[in-house]
CSV table of C-alpha atoms in Angstrom, one decimal:
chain,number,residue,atom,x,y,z
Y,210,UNK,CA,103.2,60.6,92.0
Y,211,UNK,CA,104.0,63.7,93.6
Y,212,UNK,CA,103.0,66.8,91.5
Y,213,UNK,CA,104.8,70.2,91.8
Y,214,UNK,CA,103.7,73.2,93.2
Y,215,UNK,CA,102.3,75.3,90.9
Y,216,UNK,CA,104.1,79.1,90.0
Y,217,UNK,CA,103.3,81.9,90.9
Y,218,UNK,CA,101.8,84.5,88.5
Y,219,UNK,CA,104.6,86.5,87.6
Y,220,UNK,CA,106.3,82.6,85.9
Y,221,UNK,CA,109.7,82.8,88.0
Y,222,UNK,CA,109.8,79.6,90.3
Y,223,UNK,CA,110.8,81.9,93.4
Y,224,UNK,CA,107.6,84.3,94.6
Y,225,UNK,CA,108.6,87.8,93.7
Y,226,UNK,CA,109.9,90.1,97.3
Y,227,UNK,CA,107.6,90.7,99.9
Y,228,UNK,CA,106.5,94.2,99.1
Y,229,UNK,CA,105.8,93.1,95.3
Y,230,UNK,CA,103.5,90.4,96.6
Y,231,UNK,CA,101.6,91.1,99.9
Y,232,UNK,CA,100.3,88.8,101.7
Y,233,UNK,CA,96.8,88.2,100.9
Y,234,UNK,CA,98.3,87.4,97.2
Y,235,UNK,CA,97.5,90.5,94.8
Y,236,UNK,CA,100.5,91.5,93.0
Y,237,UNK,CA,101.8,95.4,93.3
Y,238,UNK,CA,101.6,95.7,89.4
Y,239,UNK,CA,98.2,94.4,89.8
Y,240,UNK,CA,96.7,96.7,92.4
Y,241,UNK,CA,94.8,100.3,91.5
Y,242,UNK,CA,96.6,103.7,92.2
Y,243,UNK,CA,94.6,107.2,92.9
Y,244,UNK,CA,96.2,110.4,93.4
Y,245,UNK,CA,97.1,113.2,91.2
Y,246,UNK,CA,95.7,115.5,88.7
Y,247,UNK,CA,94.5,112.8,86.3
Y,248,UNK,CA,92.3,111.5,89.2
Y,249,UNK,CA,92.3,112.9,92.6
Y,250,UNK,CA,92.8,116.8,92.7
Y,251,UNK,CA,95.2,118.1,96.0
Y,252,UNK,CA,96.8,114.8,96.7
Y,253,UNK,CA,100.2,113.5,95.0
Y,254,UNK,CA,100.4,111.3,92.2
Y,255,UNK,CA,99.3,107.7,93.7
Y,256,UNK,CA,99.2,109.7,97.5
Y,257,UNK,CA,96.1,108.2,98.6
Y,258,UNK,CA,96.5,105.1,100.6
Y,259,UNK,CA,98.4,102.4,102.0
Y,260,UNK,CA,102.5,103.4,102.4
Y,261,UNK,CA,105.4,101.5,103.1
Y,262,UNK,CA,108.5,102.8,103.9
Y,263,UNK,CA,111.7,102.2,101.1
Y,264,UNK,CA,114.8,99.8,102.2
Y,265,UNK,CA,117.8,101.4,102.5
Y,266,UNK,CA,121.7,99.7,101.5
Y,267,UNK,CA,121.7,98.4,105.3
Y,268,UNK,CA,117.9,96.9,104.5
Y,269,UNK,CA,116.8,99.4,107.6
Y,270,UNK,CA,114.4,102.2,107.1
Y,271,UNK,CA,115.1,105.8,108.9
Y,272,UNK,CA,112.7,108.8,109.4
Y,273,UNK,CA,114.2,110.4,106.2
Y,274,UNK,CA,113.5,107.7,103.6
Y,275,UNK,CA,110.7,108.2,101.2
Y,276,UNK,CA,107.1,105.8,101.2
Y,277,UNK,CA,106.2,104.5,98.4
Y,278,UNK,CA,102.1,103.6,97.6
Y,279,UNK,CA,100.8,100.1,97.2
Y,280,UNK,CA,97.8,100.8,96.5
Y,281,UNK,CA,94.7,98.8,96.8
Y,282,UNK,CA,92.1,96.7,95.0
Y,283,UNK,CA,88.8,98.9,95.0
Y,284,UNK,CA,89.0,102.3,93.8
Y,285,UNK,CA,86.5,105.0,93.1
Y,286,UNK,CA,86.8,108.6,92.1
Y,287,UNK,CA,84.3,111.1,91.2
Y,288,UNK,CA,84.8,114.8,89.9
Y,289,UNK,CA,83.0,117.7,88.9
Y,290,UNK,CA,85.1,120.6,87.1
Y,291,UNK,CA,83.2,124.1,85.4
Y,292,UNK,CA,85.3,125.6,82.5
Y,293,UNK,CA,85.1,128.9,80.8
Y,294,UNK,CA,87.5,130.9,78.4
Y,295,UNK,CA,89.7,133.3,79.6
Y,296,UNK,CA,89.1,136.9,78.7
Y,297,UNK,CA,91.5,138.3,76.8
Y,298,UNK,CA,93.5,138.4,73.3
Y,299,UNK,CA,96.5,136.6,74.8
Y,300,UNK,CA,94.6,134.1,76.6
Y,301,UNK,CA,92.4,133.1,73.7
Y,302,UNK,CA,94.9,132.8,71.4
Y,303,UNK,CA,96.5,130.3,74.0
Y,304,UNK,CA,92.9,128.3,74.6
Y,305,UNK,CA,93.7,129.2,78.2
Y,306,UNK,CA,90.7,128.1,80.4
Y,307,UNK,CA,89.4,129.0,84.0
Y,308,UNK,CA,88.3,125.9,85.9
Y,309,UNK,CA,87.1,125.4,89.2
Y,310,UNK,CA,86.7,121.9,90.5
Y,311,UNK,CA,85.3,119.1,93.0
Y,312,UNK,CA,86.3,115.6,93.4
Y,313,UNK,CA,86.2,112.7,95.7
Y,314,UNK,CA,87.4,109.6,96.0
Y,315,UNK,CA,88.9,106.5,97.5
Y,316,UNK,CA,91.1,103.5,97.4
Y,317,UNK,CA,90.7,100.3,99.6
Y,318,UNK,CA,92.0,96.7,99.9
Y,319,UNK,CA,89.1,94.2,99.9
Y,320,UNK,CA,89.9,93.3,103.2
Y,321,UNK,CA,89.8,96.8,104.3
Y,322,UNK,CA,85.9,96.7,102.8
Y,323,UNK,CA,85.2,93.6,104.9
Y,324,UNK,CA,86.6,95.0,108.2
Y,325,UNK,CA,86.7,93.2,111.5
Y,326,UNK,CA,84.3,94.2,114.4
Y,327,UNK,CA,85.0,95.5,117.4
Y,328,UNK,CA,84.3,93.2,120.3
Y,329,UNK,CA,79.8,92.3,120.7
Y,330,UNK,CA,79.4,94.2,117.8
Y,331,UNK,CA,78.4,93.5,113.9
Y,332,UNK,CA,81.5,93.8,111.3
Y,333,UNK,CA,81.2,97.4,109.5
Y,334,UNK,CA,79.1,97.1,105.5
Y,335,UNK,CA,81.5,97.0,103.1
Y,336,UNK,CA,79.0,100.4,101.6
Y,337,UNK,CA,80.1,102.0,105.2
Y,338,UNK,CA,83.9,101.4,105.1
Y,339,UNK,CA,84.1,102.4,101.8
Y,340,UNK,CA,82.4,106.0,102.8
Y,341,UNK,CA,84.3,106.2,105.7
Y,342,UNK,CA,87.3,106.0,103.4
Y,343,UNK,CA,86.3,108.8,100.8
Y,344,UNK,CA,89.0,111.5,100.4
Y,345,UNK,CA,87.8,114.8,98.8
Y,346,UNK,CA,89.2,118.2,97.8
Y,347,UNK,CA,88.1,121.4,95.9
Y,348,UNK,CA,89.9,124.4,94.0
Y,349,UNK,CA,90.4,126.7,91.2
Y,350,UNK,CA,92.9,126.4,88.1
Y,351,UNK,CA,93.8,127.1,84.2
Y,352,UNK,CA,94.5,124.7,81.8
Y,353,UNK,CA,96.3,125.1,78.8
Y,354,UNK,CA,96.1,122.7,75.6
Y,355,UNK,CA,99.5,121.6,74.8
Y,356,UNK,CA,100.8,119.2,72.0
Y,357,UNK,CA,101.4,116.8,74.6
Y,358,UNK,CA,98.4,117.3,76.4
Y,359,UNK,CA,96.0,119.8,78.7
Y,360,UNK,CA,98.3,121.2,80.9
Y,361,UNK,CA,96.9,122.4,84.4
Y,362,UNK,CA,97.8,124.4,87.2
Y,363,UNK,CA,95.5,124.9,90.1
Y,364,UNK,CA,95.3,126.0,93.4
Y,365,UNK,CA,94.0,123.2,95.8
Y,366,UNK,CA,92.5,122.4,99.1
Y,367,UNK,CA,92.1,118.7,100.4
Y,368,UNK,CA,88.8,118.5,102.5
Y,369,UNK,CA,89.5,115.0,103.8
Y,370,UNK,CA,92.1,113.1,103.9
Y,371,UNK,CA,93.5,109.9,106.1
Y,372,UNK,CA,96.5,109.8,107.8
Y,373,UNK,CA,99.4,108.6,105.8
Y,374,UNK,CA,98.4,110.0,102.3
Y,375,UNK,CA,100.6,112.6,100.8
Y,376,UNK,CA,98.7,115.9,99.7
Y,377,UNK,CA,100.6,119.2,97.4
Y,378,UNK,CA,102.5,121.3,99.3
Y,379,UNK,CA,100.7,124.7,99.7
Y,380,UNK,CA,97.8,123.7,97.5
Y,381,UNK,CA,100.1,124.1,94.4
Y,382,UNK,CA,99.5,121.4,91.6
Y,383,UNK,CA,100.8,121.2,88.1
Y,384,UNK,CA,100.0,118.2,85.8
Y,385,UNK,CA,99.7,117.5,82.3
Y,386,UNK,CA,96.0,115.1,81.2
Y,387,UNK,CA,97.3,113.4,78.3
Y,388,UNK,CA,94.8,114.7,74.9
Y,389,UNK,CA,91.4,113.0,74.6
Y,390,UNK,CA,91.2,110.5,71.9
């Protein structure tokens, strides 16, 4: 008897549009995002990594239409951030708080991790392509406790970045961390 082809993941009986399902089979809501104040400092919310340019109404792209992430299925960060109250009546009675800060970090497909070599010579460790990928950025802020959350504005500077991932515009970042639990 002949048996059917199983479904894909997502249950439909039709795999989902190319750029939901790429082609070594992870699914986009599946894959990690990084970028932004909740995990990397100085780049855009999910800015590191992978882009792919949005379909217009005519199904073509042009040099004005945005990129959106898809993101990858390693991912990595690390920070280090020094706090202190701000001096001043006004500022303590807001819990206002100096900051400066370090992080790096990086994103990857596990293909990208597993490289191919160039021609007579070994494939790159998975430990080397994943350094050679790290992102990193440092700066200064304050951060104010809100109902809603800490909210942050700093002053940033990206350190390293790869091409294609989309940093803050004049090192400017504002971003809400939602409240500790």
């Amino acid at each position: 008897p002949r048996r059917a082809a199983p479904l894909p993941a997502t249950g439909d009986s039709v795999p989902p549009p190319a750029p939901l399902m790429p082609p070594h089979g992870v699914f986009l809501p599946d894959r990690l995002f990084l970028g932004g104040p909740n995990s990397l400092w100085g780049f855009r919310t999910h800015g590191v990594g992978p882009r792919e340019q949005r379909h217009t109404s005519t199904g073509l792209p042009h040099a004005k239409t945005p990129c959106d992430s898809l993101g990858g299925e390693v991912l990595a960060t690390s920070s280090l951030s020094l706090s202190a109250p701000m001096p001043g009546r006004q500022f303590e009675k807001l819990g206002a708080r100096a900051h400066a800060f370090a992080s790096a970090g990086a994103l990857h497909s596990l293909g990208g991790l597993t490289g191919t070599a160039a021609e007579g010579l070994p494939p790159p460790s998975p430990g080397a392509a994943f350094v050679a990928g790290l992102r990193s950025c440092i700066g200064v802020g304050l951060a104010f406790p809100t109902p809603l959350g800490r909210l942050e504005v700093n002053l940033t500077q990206v350190l390293r970045r790869m091409p294609g991932d989309s940093v803050v515009r004049n090192g400017l970042q504002v971003g809400i961390s939602p409240p500790a639990a």
